[in-house]
């Protein structure tokens, strides 16, 4: 059973589509690196093994010094999001870096999972840019705009033009249902 378990673990380690480093929990020395991380970052296995994680330049922003490693030893779990790394060929990537301490054969080890989030960050930036453009259009439109919750009919947003045009405050709109606002009684006489 133990051999089968080790074999399954080894297959997972070797085929994982995230980078994995295994460290000695006492010293911070890298004892194993998976093939994905080697290919992903472009460094050789030998450039990882035997080094302490804070000695490797590409991780200097993640584990800047020994004190951060000691914090990991105390907390037994640390997570860093959106960390910049640079590959061996100079490409900048964003990663999520998660470290956990666990025991193997009565000895503590640290597993560091490194996930490429570059594409996710690009999508987040694009969504943010889209939201900014939408907000600018909404705020500067020269037409009155109300946004309603489709299920309840509650007003969730009103643009400045409509507020100025009708002379109601923003608070007089928000949270109300369209048919509860006097100015719309002739347009929408009741909920039906």
Coordinates of N, CA and C in Angstrom, one line a residue:
X1 N 0.8 -1.2 0.0 CA 0.0 0.0 0.0 C 0.9 1.3 0.0
X2 N 2.0 1.2 0.8 CA 2.8 2.4 0.8 C 3.5 2.6 -0.5
X3 N 3.9 1.5 -1.2 CA 4.6 1.7 -2.5 C 3.6 2.2 -3.5
X4 N 2.3 1.7 -3.5 CA 1.3 2.2 -4.4 C 1.0 3.7 -4.1
X5 N 1.0 4.1 -2.8 CA 0.8 5.5 -2.5 C 1.9 6.4 -3.0
X6 N 3.1 5.9 -2.8 CA 4.3 6.7 -3.2 C 4.3 6.8 -4.8
X7 N 3.9 5.7 -5.4 CA 3.8 5.7 -6.9 C 2.8 6.8 -7.4
X8 N 1.6 6.8 -6.7 CA 0.5 7.7 -7.1 C 1.0 9.2 -6.9
X9 N 1.7 9.4 -5.7 CA 2.2 10.7 -5.4 C 3.2 11.1 -6.5
X10 N 4.1 10.2 -6.8 CA 5.2 10.6 -7.8 C 4.5 10.9 -9.1
X11 N 3.5 10.2 -9.6 CA 2.8 10.5 -10.8 C 2.2 11.9 -10.8
X12 N 1.5 12.2 -9.7 CA 0.9 13.5 -9.5 C 2.0 14.6 -9.5
X13 N 3.1 14.4 -8.8 CA 4.2 15.3 -8.8 C 4.8 15.6 -10.2
X14 N 5.0 14.5 -10.9 CA 5.6 14.6 -12.2 C 4.7 15.2 -13.3
X15 N 3.4 15.0 -13.1 CA 2.5 15.4 -14.2 C 1.7 16.7 -13.9
X16 N 1.9 17.2 -12.7 CA 1.1 18.4 -12.2 C 1.4 19.5 -13.2
X17 N 0.3 20.3 -13.5 CA 0.4 21.4 -14.4 C 0.6 22.7 -13.6
X18 N 1.1 22.6 -12.4 CA 1.5 23.7 -11.5 C 3.0 23.4 -11.1
X19 N 3.7 24.4 -10.9 CA 5.1 24.2 -10.4 C 5.1 23.7 -8.9
X20 N 5.9 22.8 -8.6 CA 6.0 22.3 -7.2 C 7.5 22.2 -6.8
X21 N 7.7 22.8 -5.6 CA 9.0 22.7 -5.0 C 8.8 22.0 -3.6
X22 N 9.7 21.1 -3.2 CA 9.7 20.5 -1.9 C 10.9 21.0 -1.2
X23 N 10.7 21.6 0.0 CA 11.8 22.1 0.8 C 12.0 21.4 2.1
X24 N 13.2 21.3 2.6 CA 13.4 20.8 3.9 C 12.9 21.9 4.9
X25 N 12.0 21.6 5.8 CA 11.3 22.6 6.6 C 12.2 23.3 7.6
X26 N 13.3 22.6 8.0 CA 14.3 23.2 8.9 C 15.2 24.1 8.3
X27 N 15.7 23.8 7.1 CA 16.8 24.5 6.5 C 16.3 25.4 5.3
X28 N 15.2 25.1 4.7 CA 14.7 25.9 3.6 C 15.4 25.4 2.3
X29 N 16.1 24.4 2.3 CA 16.8 23.8 1.2 C 15.9 23.1 0.3
X30 N 16.0 23.3 -1.0 CA 15.1 22.7 -2.0 C 15.6 21.3 -2.2
X31 N 14.7 20.3 -2.0 CA 15.1 18.9 -2.1 C 14.4 18.3 -3.4
X32 N 13.4 18.9 -3.9 CA 12.8 18.4 -5.2 C 12.1 19.5 -5.9
X33 N 12.1 19.4 -7.2 CA 11.4 20.3 -8.1 C 10.7 19.5 -9.2
X34 N 9.5 19.8 -9.5 CA 8.8 19.0 -10.6 C 9.1 19.5 -12.0
X35 N 8.9 18.6 -13.0 CA 9.3 19.0 -14.4 C 8.5 20.2 -14.9
X36 N 7.3 20.4 -14.4 CA 6.5 21.5 -14.9 C 7.2 22.8 -14.6
X37 N 7.7 23.0 -13.3 CA 8.4 24.2 -12.9 C 9.7 24.4 -13.7
X38 N 10.4 23.3 -13.9 CA 11.6 23.4 -14.7 C 11.4 24.0 -16.1
X39 N 10.4 23.4 -16.7 CA 10.0 23.8 -18.1 C 9.4 25.2 -18.1
X40 N 8.6 25.5 -17.1 CA 7.9 26.8 -17.1 C 8.8 27.9 -16.9
X41 N 9.8 27.8 -16.0 CA 10.7 28.9 -15.7 C 12.0 28.8 -16.5
X42 N 12.3 27.7 -17.1 CA 13.5 27.6 -17.9 C 14.8 27.4 -17.2
X43 N 14.7 27.0 -15.9 CA 15.9 26.8 -15.2 C 16.1 25.3 -15.1
X44 N 17.4 24.8 -14.9 CA 17.6 23.4 -14.8 C 17.3 22.9 -13.4
X45 N 17.1 21.6 -13.3 CA 16.9 21.0 -12.0 C 18.0 21.3 -11.0
X46 N 19.2 21.3 -11.6 CA 20.4 21.5 -10.8 C 20.5 22.9 -10.2
X47 N 19.9 23.9 -10.9 CA 19.8 25.3 -10.5 C 18.9 25.4 -9.3
X48 N 18.0 24.5 -9.1 CA 17.1 24.5 -7.9 C 17.6 23.7 -6.7
X49 N 18.0 22.4 -7.0 CA 18.3 21.5 -5.9 C 19.5 21.9 -5.1
X50 N 19.3 21.7 -3.8 CA 20.4 22.0 -2.8 C 20.5 23.5 -2.4
X51 N 19.8 24.4 -3.1 CA 19.8 25.8 -2.8 C 18.7 26.1 -1.7
X52 N 18.9 27.1 -0.9 CA 17.8 27.6 -0.1 C 17.0 28.5 -0.9
X53 N 15.7 28.5 -0.6 CA 14.8 29.2 -1.5 C 15.1 30.7 -1.6
X54 N 15.6 31.3 -0.5 CA 15.9 32.7 -0.5 C 17.2 33.0 -1.2
X55 N 17.9 31.9 -1.6 CA 19.2 32.1 -2.4 C 18.9 32.2 -3.9
X56 N 17.7 31.8 -4.3 CA 17.4 31.8 -5.7 C 16.8 33.1 -6.1
X57 N 17.4 33.8 -7.0 CA 17.1 35.1 -7.4 C 15.6 35.3 -7.8
X58 N 15.1 34.3 -8.6 CA 13.7 34.5 -9.1 C 12.7 34.5 -8.0
X59 N 13.0 34.0 -6.8 CA 12.1 34.0 -5.7 C 12.3 35.1 -4.7
X60 N 13.2 36.0 -5.0 CA 13.6 37.0 -4.0 C 12.4 37.9 -3.6
X61 N 11.4 38.1 -4.5 CA 10.2 38.9 -4.1 C 9.3 38.1 -3.3
X62 N 9.3 36.7 -3.4 CA 8.4 35.9 -2.6 C 8.9 35.6 -1.2
X63 N 10.1 35.2 -1.1 CA 10.8 34.9 0.1 C 12.0 35.8 0.2
X64 N 11.8 37.0 0.6 CA 12.9 38.0 0.5 C 14.0 37.7 1.4
X65 N 13.7 37.1 2.5 CA 14.8 36.8 3.5 C 14.4 35.7 4.4
X66 N 15.3 35.4 5.3 CA 15.1 34.2 6.1 C 13.9 34.4 7.1
X67 N 13.7 35.7 7.5 CA 12.6 36.0 8.4 C 11.2 35.5 7.8
X68 N 11.0 35.7 6.5 CA 9.8 35.2 5.9 C 9.7 33.7 5.9
X69 N 10.8 33.1 5.8 CA 10.8 31.6 5.9 C 10.5 31.2 7.3
X70 N 11.0 31.9 8.3 CA 10.7 31.5 9.7 C 9.2 31.8 10.0
X71 N 8.6 32.8 9.3 CA 7.2 33.0 9.5 C 6.4 31.8 8.9
X72 N 6.8 31.3 7.8 CA 6.2 30.1 7.2 C 6.4 28.9 8.2
X73 N 7.5 28.7 8.8 CA 7.7 27.6 9.7 C 6.8 27.7 10.9
X74 N 6.5 29.0 11.3 CA 5.6 29.2 12.5 C 4.1 28.9 12.0
X75 N 3.7 29.6 11.0 CA 2.3 29.5 10.5 C 2.0 28.2 9.8
X76 N 2.9 27.6 9.2 CA 2.8 26.3 8.5 C 2.0 26.5 7.2
X77 N 1.6 27.7 6.8 CA 0.9 27.9 5.6 C 1.0 29.4 5.2
X78 N 1.5 29.7 4.0 CA 1.5 31.1 3.5 C 1.1 31.1 2.1
X79 N 0.4 32.2 1.7 CA -0.1 32.3 0.4 C 0.2 33.7 -0.1
X80 N 0.8 33.8 -1.3 CA 1.1 35.1 -1.9 C 0.4 35.1 -3.3
X81 N -0.3 36.2 -3.6 CA -1.0 36.3 -4.9 C -0.4 37.3 -5.7
X82 N -0.5 37.1 -7.0 CA 0.0 38.1 -8.0 C 1.4 38.5 -7.8
X83 N 2.3 37.6 -7.6 CA 3.7 37.9 -7.5 C 4.4 37.9 -8.8
X84 N 5.2 38.8 -9.0 CA 6.0 38.9 -10.3 C 7.2 38.0 -10.2
X85 N 7.4 37.2 -11.3 CA 8.6 36.4 -11.5 C 9.1 36.6 -12.9
X86 N 10.3 36.3 -13.0 CA 10.9 36.4 -14.4 C 11.5 35.1 -14.7
X87 N 11.2 34.6 -15.9 CA 11.7 33.3 -16.4 C 13.2 33.5 -16.8
X88 N 13.8 32.4 -17.1 CA 15.2 32.4 -17.5 C 15.5 33.2 -18.8
X89 N 14.4 33.3 -19.6 CA 14.6 34.1 -20.9 C 14.1 35.5 -20.7
X90 N 13.8 35.9 -19.5 CA 13.4 37.3 -19.3 C 11.9 37.7 -19.3
X91 N 11.1 36.7 -19.6 CA 9.6 36.9 -19.6 C 9.1 37.2 -18.2
X92 N 8.3 38.2 -18.1 CA 7.6 38.5 -16.8 C 6.3 37.8 -16.7
X93 N 6.1 37.1 -15.6 CA 4.9 36.3 -15.4 C 4.4 36.7 -14.0
X94 N 3.1 36.5 -13.8 CA 2.5 36.6 -12.5 C 2.1 35.2 -11.9
X95 N 2.4 35.0 -10.7 CA 2.2 33.7 -10.1 C 1.4 33.8 -8.8
X96 N 0.7 32.7 -8.4 CA 0.2 32.6 -7.1 C 1.1 31.5 -6.4
X97 N 1.6 31.8 -5.2 CA 2.6 31.0 -4.5 C 2.0 30.6 -3.2
X98 N 1.8 29.3 -3.0 CA 1.2 28.7 -1.8 C 2.1 27.8 -1.2
X99 N 2.5 27.9 0.1 CA 3.4 27.0 0.8 C 2.7 26.4 2.0
X100 N 2.9 25.1 2.2 CA 2.3 24.4 3.3 C 3.4 23.5 3.9
X101 N 3.3 23.4 5.2 CA 4.2 22.5 5.9 C 3.5 21.2 6.3
X102 N 4.1 20.1 6.0 CA 3.5 18.8 6.4 C 4.6 17.8 6.8
X103 N 4.2 16.7 7.4 CA 5.2 15.7 7.8 C 5.2 14.5 6.9
X104 N 6.4 14.1 6.6 CA 6.6 12.9 5.8 C 7.7 12.1 6.6
X105 N 7.4 10.9 6.9 CA 8.3 10.0 7.7 C 8.9 10.7 8.9
X106 N 8.0 11.4 9.7 CA 8.4 12.1 10.9 C 9.3 13.2 10.7
X107 N 9.4 13.7 9.5 CA 10.2 14.9 9.2 C 9.3 15.9 8.5
X108 N 9.4 17.2 8.9 CA 8.6 18.2 8.3 C 9.2 18.7 7.0
X109 N 8.4 18.8 6.0 CA 8.8 19.4 4.7 C 7.8 20.5 4.3
X110 N 8.2 21.3 3.4 CA 7.4 22.4 2.9 C 7.1 22.1 1.4
X111 N 5.9 22.2 1.0 CA 5.5 22.1 -0.4 C 5.1 23.4 -0.9
X112 N 5.7 23.9 -1.9 CA 5.4 25.2 -2.5 C 4.8 24.9 -3.9
X113 N 3.6 25.4 -4.0 CA 2.9 25.3 -5.3 C 2.9 26.7 -6.0
X114 N 3.4 26.7 -7.2 CA 3.5 27.9 -8.0 C 2.6 27.8 -9.2
X115 N 1.6 28.7 -9.3 CA 0.6 28.6 -10.4 C 0.7 29.9 -11.2
X116 N 0.8 29.7 -12.5 CA 0.9 30.8 -13.5 C -0.5 31.5 -13.5
X117 N -0.6 32.7 -13.2 CA -1.9 33.4 -13.2 C -1.8 34.6 -14.2
X118 N -0.8 34.6 -15.1 CA -0.6 35.7 -16.0 C -1.8 35.9 -16.9
X119 N -2.4 34.9 -17.5 CA -3.6 35.0 -18.3 C -4.8 35.6 -17.4
X120 N -4.9 35.0 -16.2 CA -6.0 35.5 -15.4 C -5.9 37.0 -15.0
X121 N -4.6 37.4 -14.8 CA -4.4 38.9 -14.5 C -4.7 39.7 -15.7
X122 N -4.4 39.2 -16.9 CA -4.7 40.0 -18.2 C -6.2 40.1 -18.3
X123 N -6.9 39.0 -18.0 CA -8.4 39.1 -18.1 C -8.9 40.1 -17.0
X124 N -8.4 40.0 -15.8 CA -8.9 41.0 -14.8 C -8.6 42.4 -15.2
X125 N -7.4 42.7 -15.8 CA -7.1 44.1 -16.3 C -8.1 44.5 -17.4
X126 N -8.4 43.6 -18.3 CA -9.3 43.9 -19.4 C -10.7 44.1 -18.9
X127 N -11.1 43.3 -17.9 CA -12.5 43.5 -17.3 C -12.5 44.9 -16.6
X128 N -11.5 45.2 -15.9 CA -11.4 46.5 -15.1 C -11.5 47.6 -16.1
X129 N -10.7 47.5 -17.2 CA -10.7 48.6 -18.2 C -12.1 48.7 -18.8
X130 N -12.8 47.6 -19.1 CA -14.1 47.6 -19.6 C -15.1 48.3 -18.6
X131 N -15.0 48.0 -17.4 CA -15.8 48.6 -16.3 C -15.6 50.1 -16.3
X132 N -14.3 50.5 -16.4 CA -14.0 51.9 -16.3 C -14.7 52.6 -17.5
X133 N -14.6 52.0 -18.7 CA -15.2 52.6 -19.9 C -16.7 52.7 -19.8
X134 N -17.3 51.6 -19.3 CA -18.7 51.6 -19.1 C -19.1 52.7 -18.1
X135 N -18.4 52.8 -17.0 CA -18.7 53.8 -15.9 C -18.7 55.2 -16.5
X136 N -17.6 55.5 -17.3 CA -17.5 56.8 -17.9 C -18.7 57.1 -18.8
X137 N -19.0 56.1 -19.6 CA -20.2 56.3 -20.5 C -21.5 56.6 -19.7
X138 N -21.7 55.7 -18.7 CA -22.9 55.8 -17.9 C -22.9 57.2 -17.2
X139 N -21.8 57.6 -16.6 CA -21.8 58.9 -15.9 C -21.9 60.1 -16.8
X140 N -21.5 60.0 -18.0 CA -21.5 61.2 -18.9 C -22.5 61.2 -20.0
X141 N -23.3 60.2 -20.0 CA -24.4 60.1 -21.0 C -25.4 61.3 -20.9
X142 N -25.8 61.7 -22.0 CA -26.7 62.9 -22.1 C -28.2 62.3 -22.3
X143 N -28.4 61.1 -21.8 CA -29.7 60.5 -21.7 C -29.8 60.0 -20.3
X144 N -31.1 60.0 -19.8 CA -31.3 59.5 -18.5 C -31.3 58.0 -18.5
X145 N -30.5 57.4 -17.6 CA -30.4 55.9 -17.6 C -30.7 55.4 -16.2
X146 N -31.6 54.4 -16.1 CA -31.9 53.6 -14.9 C -31.5 52.2 -15.2
X147 N -30.9 51.6 -14.2 CA -30.6 50.1 -14.3 C -31.4 49.5 -13.2
X148 N -32.2 48.5 -13.7 CA -33.1 47.8 -12.8 C -32.7 46.3 -12.6
X149 N -32.9 45.8 -11.4 CA -32.8 44.4 -11.2 C -33.9 43.7 -12.0
X150 N -33.6 42.8 -12.9 CA -34.5 42.2 -13.8 C -35.6 41.4 -13.1
X151 N -35.3 40.8 -11.9 CA -36.2 40.0 -11.2 C -37.1 40.8 -10.3
X152 N -36.6 41.8 -9.7 CA -37.4 42.5 -8.7 C -37.9 43.8 -9.2
X153 N -37.3 44.4 -10.2 CA -37.7 45.7 -10.7 C -37.1 46.8 -9.8
X154 N -36.3 46.5 -8.9 CA -35.7 47.5 -8.1 C -34.6 48.3 -8.9
X155 N -34.5 49.6 -8.6 CA -33.5 50.4 -9.3 C -32.2 50.2 -8.5
X156 N -31.2 49.8 -9.3 CA -29.9 49.5 -8.7 C -28.9 50.6 -9.1
X157 N -29.2 51.4 -10.1 CA -28.3 52.5 -10.5 C -29.0 53.5 -11.3
X158 N -28.6 54.7 -11.2 CA -29.2 55.9 -11.9 C -28.1 56.8 -12.3
X159 N -28.1 57.3 -13.5 CA -27.0 58.2 -13.9 C -27.2 59.6 -13.5
X160 N -26.2 60.4 -13.4 CA -26.3 61.8 -13.0 C -27.2 62.7 -13.9
X161 N -27.2 62.4 -15.2 CA -28.1 63.1 -16.1 C -29.6 63.0 -15.7
X162 N -30.0 61.8 -15.4 CA -31.4 61.7 -15.0 C -31.7 62.3 -13.7
X163 N -30.8 62.2 -12.7 CA -30.9 62.9 -11.4 C -31.1 64.4 -11.6
X164 N -30.2 65.0 -12.5 CA -30.3 66.4 -12.7 C -31.6 66.8 -13.5
X165 N -31.9 66.0 -14.5 CA -33.1 66.3 -15.3 C -34.4 66.3 -14.5
X166 N -34.5 65.3 -13.6 CA -35.8 65.1 -12.9 C -35.8 65.8 -11.5
X167 N -34.6 66.2 -11.0 CA -34.5 66.9 -9.7 C -34.7 66.0 -8.5
X168 N -34.6 64.7 -8.7 CA -34.7 63.8 -7.5 C -33.3 63.5 -7.1
X169 N -33.1 63.1 -5.9 CA -31.8 62.7 -5.4 C -31.5 61.2 -5.8
X170 N -30.3 60.8 -5.8 CA -29.9 59.5 -6.1 C -30.6 58.5 -5.1
X171 N -30.6 58.9 -3.8 CA -31.3 58.0 -2.8 C -32.8 57.9 -3.0
X172 N -33.4 58.8 -3.7 CA -34.8 58.7 -4.0 C -35.1 57.7 -5.0
X173 N -34.1 57.3 -5.8 CA -34.2 56.3 -6.8 C -33.8 54.9 -6.3
X174 N -32.6 54.8 -5.7 CA -32.0 53.5 -5.4 C -32.8 52.7 -4.4
X175 N -32.9 51.4 -4.7 CA -33.6 50.5 -3.9 C -35.1 50.5 -4.1
X176 N -35.7 51.5 -4.8 CA -37.1 51.6 -5.0 C -37.4 50.7 -6.3
X177 N -38.7 50.3 -6.3 CA -39.1 49.6 -7.5 C -39.6 50.7 -8.5
X178 N -39.5 50.4 -9.7 CA -39.9 51.4 -10.7 C -41.3 52.0 -10.5
X179 N -42.2 51.1 -10.2 CA -43.6 51.5 -10.1 C -43.9 52.2 -8.7
X180 N -42.8 52.3 -7.9 CA -43.0 53.0 -6.6 C -42.6 54.5 -6.7
X181 N -42.0 54.9 -7.8 CA -41.6 56.3 -8.0 C -42.6 57.0 -8.7
X182 N -43.1 58.1 -8.1 CA -44.2 58.9 -8.7 C -44.1 59.3 -10.1
X183 N -42.9 59.7 -10.5 CA -42.8 60.2 -11.9 C -43.0 59.1 -12.9
X184 N -43.0 57.8 -12.6 CA -43.2 56.7 -13.5 C -44.6 56.1 -13.4
X185 N -45.5 56.7 -12.6 CA -46.8 56.1 -12.4 C -47.6 56.0 -13.7
X186 N -47.5 57.0 -14.5 CA -48.2 57.0 -15.8 C -47.6 56.0 -16.8
X187 N -46.3 55.8 -16.7 CA -45.6 54.9 -17.6 C -45.8 53.4 -17.2
X188 N -45.6 53.2 -15.9 CA -45.7 51.8 -15.4 C -46.7 52.0 -14.2
X189 N -48.0 51.8 -14.5 CA -49.0 52.1 -13.5 C -49.0 51.2 -12.3
X190 N -48.6 50.0 -12.5 CA -48.5 49.0 -11.4 C -47.6 47.9 -11.8
X191 N -47.4 47.0 -10.8 CA -46.4 45.9 -11.0 C -46.7 45.1 -12.3
X192 N -48.0 44.9 -12.5 CA -48.4 44.1 -13.7 C -48.0 44.8 -15.0

